[in-house]
GROMACS .gro file of N, CA and C in nm:
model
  393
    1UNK      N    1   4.236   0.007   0.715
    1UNK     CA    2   4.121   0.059   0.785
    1UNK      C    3   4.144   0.049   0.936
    2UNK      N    4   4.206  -0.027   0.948
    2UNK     CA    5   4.237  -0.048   1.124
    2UNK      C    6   4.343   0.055   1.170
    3UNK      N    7   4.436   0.069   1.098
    3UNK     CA    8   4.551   0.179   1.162
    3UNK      C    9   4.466   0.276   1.115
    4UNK      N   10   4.348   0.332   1.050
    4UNK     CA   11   4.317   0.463   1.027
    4UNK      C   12   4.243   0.484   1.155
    5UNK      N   13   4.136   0.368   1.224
    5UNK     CA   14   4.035   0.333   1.317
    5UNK      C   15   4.136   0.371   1.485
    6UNK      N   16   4.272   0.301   1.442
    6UNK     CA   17   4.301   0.308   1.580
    6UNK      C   18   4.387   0.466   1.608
    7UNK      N   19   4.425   0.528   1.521
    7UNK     CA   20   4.508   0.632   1.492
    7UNK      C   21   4.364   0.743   1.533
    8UNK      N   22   4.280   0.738   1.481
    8UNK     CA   23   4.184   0.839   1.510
    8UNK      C   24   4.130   0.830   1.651
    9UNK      N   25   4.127   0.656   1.719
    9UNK     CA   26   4.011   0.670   1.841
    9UNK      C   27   4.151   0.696   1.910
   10UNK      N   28   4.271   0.689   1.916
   10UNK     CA   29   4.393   0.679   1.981
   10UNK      C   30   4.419   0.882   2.020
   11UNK      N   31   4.425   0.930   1.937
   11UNK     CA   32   4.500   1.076   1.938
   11UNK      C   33   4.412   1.168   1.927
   12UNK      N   34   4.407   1.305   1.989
   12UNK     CA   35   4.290   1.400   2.030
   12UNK      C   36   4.377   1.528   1.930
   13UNK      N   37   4.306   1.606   1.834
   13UNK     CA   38   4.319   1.638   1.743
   13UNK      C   39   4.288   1.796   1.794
   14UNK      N   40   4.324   1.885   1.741
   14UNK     CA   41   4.321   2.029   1.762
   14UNK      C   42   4.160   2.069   1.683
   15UNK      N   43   4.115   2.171   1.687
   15UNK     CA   44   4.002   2.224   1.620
   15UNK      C   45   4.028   2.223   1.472
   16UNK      N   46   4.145   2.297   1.394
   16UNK     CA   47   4.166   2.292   1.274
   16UNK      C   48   4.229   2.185   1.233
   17UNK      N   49   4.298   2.080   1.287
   17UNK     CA   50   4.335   1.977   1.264
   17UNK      C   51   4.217   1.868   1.224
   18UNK      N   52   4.115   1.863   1.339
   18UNK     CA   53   4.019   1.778   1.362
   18UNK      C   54   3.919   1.812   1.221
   19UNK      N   55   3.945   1.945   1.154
   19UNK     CA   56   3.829   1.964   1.071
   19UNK      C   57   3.878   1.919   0.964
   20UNK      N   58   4.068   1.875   0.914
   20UNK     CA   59   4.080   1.780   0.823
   20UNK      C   60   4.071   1.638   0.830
   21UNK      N   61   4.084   1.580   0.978
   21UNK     CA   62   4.065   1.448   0.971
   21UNK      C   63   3.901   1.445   0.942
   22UNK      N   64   3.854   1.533   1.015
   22UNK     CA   65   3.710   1.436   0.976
   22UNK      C   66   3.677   1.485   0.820
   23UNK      N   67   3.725   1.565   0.705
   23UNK     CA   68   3.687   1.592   0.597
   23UNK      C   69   3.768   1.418   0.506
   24UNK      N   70   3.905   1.354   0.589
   24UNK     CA   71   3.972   1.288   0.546
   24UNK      C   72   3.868   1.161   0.561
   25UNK      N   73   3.810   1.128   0.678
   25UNK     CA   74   3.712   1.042   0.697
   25UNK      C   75   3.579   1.051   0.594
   26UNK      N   76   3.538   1.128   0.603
   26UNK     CA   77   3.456   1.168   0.510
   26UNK      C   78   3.458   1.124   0.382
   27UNK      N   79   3.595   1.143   0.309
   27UNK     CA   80   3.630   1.088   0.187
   27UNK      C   81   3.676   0.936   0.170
   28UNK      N   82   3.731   0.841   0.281
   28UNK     CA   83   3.732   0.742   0.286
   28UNK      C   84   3.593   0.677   0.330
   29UNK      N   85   3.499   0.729   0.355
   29UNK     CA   86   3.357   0.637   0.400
   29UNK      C   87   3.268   0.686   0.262
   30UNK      N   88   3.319   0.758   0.184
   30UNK     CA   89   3.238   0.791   0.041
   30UNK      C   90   3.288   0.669  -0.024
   31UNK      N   91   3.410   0.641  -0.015
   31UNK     CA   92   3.481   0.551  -0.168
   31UNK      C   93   3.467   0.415  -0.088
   32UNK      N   94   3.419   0.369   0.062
   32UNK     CA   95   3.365   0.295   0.101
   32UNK      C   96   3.247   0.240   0.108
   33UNK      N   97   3.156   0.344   0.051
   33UNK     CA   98   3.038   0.290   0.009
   33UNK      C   99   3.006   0.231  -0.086
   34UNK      N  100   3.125   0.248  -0.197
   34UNK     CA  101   3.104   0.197  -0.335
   34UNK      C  102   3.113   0.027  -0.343
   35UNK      N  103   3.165  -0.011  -0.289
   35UNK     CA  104   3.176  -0.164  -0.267
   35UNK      C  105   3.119  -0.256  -0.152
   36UNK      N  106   3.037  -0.190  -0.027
   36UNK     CA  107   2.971  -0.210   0.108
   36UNK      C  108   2.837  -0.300  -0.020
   37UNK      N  109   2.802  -0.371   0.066
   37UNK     CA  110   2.654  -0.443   0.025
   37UNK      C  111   2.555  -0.332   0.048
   38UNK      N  112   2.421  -0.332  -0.023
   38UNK     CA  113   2.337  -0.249   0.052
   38UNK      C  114   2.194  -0.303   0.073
   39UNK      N  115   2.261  -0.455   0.141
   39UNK     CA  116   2.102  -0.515   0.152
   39UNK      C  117   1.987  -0.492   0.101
   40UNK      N  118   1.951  -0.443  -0.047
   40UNK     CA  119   1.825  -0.405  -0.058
   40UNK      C  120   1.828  -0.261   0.001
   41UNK      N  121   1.860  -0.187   0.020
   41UNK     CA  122   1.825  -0.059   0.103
   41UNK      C  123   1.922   0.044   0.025
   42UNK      N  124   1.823   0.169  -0.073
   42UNK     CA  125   1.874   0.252  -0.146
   42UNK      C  126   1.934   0.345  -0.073
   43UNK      N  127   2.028   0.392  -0.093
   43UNK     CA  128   2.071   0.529  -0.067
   43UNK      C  129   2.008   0.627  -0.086
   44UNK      N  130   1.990   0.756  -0.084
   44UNK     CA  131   1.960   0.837  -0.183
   44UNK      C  132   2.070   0.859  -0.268
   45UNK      N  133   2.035   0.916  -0.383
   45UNK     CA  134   2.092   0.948  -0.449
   45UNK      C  135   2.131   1.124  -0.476
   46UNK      N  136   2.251   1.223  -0.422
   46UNK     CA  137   2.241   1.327  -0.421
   46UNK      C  138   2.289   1.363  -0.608
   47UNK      N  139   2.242   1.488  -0.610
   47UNK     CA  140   2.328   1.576  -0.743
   47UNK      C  141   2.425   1.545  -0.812
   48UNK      N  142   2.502   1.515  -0.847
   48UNK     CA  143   2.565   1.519  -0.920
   48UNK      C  144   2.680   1.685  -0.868
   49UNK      N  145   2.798   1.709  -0.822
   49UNK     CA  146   2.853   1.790  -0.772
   49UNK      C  147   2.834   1.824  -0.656
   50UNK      N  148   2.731   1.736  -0.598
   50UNK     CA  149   2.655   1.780  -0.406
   50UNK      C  150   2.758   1.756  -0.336
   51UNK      N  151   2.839   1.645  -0.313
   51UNK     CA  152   2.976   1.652  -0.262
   51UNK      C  153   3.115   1.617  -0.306
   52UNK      N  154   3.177   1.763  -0.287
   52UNK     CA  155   3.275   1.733  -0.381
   52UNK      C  156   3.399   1.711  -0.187
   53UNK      N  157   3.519   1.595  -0.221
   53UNK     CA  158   3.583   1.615  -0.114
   53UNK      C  159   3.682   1.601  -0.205
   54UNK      N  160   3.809   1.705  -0.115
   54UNK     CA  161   3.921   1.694  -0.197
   54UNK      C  162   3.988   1.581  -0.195
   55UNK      N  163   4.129   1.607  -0.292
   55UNK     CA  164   4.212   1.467  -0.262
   55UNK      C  165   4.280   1.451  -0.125
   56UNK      N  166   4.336   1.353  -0.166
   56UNK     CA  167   4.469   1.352  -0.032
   56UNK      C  168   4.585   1.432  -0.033
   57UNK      N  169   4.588   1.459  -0.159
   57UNK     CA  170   4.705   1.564  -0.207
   57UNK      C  171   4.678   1.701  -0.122
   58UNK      N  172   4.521   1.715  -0.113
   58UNK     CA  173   4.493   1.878  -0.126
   58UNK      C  174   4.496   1.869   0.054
   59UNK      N  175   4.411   1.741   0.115
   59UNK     CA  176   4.442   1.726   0.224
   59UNK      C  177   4.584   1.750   0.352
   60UNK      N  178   4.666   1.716   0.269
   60UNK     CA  179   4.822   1.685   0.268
   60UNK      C  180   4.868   1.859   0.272
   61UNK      N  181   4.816   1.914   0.169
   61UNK     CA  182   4.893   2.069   0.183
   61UNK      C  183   4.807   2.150   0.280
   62UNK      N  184   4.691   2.086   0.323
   62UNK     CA  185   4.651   2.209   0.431
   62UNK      C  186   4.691   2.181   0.523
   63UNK      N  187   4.717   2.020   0.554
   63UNK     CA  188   4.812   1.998   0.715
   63UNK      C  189   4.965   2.048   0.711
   64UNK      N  190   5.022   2.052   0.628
   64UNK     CA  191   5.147   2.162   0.599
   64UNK      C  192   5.107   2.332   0.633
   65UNK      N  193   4.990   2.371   0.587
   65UNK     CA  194   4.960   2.453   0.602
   65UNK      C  195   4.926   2.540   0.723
   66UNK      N  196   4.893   2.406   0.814
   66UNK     CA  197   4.841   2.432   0.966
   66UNK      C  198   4.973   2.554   1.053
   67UNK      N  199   5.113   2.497   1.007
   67UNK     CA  200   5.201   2.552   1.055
   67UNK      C  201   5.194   2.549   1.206
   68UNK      N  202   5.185   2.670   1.303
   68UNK     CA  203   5.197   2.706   1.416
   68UNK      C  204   5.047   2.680   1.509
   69UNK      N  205   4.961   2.644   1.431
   69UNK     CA  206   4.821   2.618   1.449
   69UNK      C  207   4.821   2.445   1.504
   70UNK      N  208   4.930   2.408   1.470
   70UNK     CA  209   4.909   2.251   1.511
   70UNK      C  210   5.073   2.216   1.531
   71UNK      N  211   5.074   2.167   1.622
   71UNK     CA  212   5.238   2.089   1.605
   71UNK      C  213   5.286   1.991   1.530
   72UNK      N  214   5.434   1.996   1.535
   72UNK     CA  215   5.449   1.920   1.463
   72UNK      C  216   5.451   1.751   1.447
   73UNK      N  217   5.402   1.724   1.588
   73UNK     CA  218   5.395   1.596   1.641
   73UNK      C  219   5.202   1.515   1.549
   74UNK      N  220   5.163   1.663   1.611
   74UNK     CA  221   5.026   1.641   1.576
   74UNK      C  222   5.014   1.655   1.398
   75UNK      N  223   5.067   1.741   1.357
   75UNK     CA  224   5.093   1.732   1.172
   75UNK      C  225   5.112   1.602   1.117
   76UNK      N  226   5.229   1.536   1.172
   76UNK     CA  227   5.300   1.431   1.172
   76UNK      C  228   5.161   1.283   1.163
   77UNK      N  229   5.096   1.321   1.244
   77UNK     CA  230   5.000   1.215   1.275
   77UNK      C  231   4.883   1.216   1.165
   78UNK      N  232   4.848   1.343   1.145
   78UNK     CA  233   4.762   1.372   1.056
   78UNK      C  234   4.822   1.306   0.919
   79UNK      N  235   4.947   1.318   0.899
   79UNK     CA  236   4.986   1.291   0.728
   79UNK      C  237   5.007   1.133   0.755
   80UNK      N  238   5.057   1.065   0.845
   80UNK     CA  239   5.051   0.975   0.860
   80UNK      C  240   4.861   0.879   0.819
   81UNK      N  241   4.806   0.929   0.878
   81UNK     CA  242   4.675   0.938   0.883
   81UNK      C  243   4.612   0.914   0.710
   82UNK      N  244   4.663   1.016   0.643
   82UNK     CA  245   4.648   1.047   0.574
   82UNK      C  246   4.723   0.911   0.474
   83UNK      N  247   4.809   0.886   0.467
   83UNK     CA  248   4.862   0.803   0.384
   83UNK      C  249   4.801   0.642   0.407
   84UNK      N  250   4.756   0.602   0.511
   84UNK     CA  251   4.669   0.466   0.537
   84UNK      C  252   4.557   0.533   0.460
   85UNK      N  253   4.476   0.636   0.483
   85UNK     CA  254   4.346   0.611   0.404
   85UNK      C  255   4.379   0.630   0.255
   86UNK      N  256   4.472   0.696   0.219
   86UNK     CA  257   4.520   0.673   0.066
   86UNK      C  258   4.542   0.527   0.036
   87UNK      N  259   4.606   0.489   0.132
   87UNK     CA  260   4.616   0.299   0.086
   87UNK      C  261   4.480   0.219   0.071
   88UNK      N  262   4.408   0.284   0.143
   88UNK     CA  263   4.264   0.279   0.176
   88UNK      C  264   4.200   0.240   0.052
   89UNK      N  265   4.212   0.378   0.036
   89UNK     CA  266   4.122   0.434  -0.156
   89UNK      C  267   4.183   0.353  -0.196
   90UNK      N  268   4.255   0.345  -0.258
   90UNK     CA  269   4.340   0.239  -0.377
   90UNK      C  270   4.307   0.100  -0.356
   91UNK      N  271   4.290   0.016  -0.246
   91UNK     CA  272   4.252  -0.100  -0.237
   91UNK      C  273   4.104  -0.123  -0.256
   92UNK      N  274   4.023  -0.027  -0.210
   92UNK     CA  275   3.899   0.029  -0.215
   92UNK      C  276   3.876  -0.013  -0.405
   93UNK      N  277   3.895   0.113  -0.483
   93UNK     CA  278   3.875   0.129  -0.597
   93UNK      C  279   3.953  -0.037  -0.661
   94UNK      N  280   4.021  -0.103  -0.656
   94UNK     CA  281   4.064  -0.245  -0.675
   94UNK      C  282   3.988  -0.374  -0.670
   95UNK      N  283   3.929  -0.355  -0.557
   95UNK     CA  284   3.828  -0.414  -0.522
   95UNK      C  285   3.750  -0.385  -0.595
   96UNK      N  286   3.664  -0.280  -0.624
   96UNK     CA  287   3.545  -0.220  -0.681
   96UNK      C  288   3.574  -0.294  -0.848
   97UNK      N  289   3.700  -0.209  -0.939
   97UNK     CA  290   3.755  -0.300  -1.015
   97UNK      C  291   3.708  -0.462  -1.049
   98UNK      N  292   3.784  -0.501  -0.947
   98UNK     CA  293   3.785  -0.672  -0.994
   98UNK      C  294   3.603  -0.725  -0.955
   99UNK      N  295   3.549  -0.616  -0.890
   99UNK     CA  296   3.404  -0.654  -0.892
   99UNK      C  297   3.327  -0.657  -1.018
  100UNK      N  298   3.368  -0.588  -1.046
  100UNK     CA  299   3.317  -0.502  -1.201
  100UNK      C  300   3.346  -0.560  -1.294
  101UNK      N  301   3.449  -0.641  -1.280
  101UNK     CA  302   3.495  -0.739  -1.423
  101UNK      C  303   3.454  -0.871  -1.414
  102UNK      N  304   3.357  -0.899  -1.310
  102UNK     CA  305   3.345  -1.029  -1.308
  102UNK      C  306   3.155  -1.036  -1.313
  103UNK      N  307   3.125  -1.110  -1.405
  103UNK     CA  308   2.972  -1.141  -1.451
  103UNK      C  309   2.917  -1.178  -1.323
  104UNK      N  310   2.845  -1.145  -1.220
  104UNK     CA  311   2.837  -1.209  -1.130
  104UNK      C  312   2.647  -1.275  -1.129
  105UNK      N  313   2.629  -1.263  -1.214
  105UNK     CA  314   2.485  -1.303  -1.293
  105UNK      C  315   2.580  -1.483  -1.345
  106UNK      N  316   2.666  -1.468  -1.384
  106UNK     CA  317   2.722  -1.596  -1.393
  106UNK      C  318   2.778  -1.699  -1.312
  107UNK      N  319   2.828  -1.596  -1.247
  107UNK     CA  320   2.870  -1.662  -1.073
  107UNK      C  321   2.803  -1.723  -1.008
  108UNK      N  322   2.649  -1.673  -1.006
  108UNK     CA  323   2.595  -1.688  -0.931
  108UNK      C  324   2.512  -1.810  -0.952
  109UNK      N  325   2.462  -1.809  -1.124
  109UNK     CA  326   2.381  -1.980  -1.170
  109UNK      C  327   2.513  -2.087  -1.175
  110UNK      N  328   2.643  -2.031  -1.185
  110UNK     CA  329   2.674  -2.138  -1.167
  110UNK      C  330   2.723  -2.220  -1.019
  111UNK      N  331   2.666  -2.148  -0.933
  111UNK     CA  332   2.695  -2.189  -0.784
  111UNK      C  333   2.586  -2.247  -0.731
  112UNK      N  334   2.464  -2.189  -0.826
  112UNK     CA  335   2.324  -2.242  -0.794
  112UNK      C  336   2.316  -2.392  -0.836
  113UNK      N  337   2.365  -2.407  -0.965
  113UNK     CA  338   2.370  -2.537  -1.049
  113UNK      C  339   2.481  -2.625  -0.915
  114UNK      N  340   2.569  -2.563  -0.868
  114UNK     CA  341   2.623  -2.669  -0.793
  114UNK      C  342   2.547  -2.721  -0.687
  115UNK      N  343   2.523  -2.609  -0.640
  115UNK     CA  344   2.433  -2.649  -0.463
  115UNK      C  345   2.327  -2.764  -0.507
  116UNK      N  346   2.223  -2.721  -0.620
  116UNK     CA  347   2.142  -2.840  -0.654
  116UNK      C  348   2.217  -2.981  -0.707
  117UNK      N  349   2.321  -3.003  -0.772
  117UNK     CA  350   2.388  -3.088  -0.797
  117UNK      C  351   2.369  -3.198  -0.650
  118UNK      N  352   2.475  -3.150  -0.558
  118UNK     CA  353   2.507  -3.172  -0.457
  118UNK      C  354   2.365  -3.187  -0.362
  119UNK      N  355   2.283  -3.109  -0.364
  119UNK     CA  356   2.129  -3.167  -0.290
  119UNK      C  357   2.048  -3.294  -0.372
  120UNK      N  358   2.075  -3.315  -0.481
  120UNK     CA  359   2.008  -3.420  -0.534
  120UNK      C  360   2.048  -3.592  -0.529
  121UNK      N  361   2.164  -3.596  -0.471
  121UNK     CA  362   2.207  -3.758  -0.462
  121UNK      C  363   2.093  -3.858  -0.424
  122UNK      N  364   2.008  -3.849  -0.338
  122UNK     CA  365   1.957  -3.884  -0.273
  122UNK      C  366   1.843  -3.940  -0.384
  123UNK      N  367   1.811  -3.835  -0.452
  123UNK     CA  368   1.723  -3.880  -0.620
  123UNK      C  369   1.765  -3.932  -0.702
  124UNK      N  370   1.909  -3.996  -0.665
  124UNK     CA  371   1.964  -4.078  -0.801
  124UNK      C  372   1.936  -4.251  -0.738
  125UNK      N  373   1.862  -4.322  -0.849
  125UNK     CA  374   1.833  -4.475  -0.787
  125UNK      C  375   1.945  -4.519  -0.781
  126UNK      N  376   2.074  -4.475  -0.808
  126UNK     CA  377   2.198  -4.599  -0.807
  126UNK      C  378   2.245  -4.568  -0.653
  127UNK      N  379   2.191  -4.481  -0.548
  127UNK     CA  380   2.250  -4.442  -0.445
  127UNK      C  381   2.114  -4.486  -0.377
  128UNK      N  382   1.994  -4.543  -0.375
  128UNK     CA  383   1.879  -4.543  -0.278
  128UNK      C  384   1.949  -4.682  -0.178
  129UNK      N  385   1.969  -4.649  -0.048
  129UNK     CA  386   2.011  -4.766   0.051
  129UNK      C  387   1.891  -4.906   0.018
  130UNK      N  388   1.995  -4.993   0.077
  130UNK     CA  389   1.962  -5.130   0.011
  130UNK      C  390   1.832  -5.143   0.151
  131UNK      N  391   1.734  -5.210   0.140
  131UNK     CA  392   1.685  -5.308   0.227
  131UNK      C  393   1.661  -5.420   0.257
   0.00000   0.00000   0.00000
């Protein structure tokens, strides 16, 4: 996320270039929402097909595609670009993963049961200070 952060605020992007990074952004702050907390605070919820963004694959052949429309310095940056937020997704969806496999309804009484453990010494008579 940081080489995608500094690669974008770093390099000034052409018009048709700029309209795949930000479709590329776009698709990394979607598969970033899936694992973000949401304090209590719903999203909406759109359609079902309301946004479809392509892959990185499809991303990947239109910056090939740019040809003479973008250089090759600037192409270069874009696919580069492109391959951190692919590392992106994949750690993304991993995360999401190992979230998903873990009961966290269980996690959570049993962290509760500790904290009270640990707050109650004080209520055990074999620990009340002597006077």
């Amino acid at each position: 996320m940081h080489q995608v952060a500094r690669r974008v605020r770093r390099e000034k992007f052409s018009n048709p270039a700029q309209a795949i990074v930000d479709v590329a952004l776009n698709k990394l702050d979607t598969s970033l929402r899936e694992i973000l907390p949401t304090y209590g605070i719903s999203s909406p919820q759109m359609p079902a097909g309301h946004v479809n963004l392509p892959g990185v694959e499809e991303l990947r052949a239109r910056t090939l595609a740019l040809g003479p429309n973008a250089g090759a310095a600037e192409r270069g940056t874009i696919l580069a670009l492109l391959g951190s937020i692919e590392r992106a997704e994949i750690l993304i969806h991993r995360i999401d993963a190992e979230r998903r496999s873990v009961n966290r309804q269980s996690v959570l009484a049993r962290a509760s049961a500790r904290k009270e453990t640990r707050a109650s010494p004080m209520g055990d008579p074999g620990l009340v200070p002597a006077e």
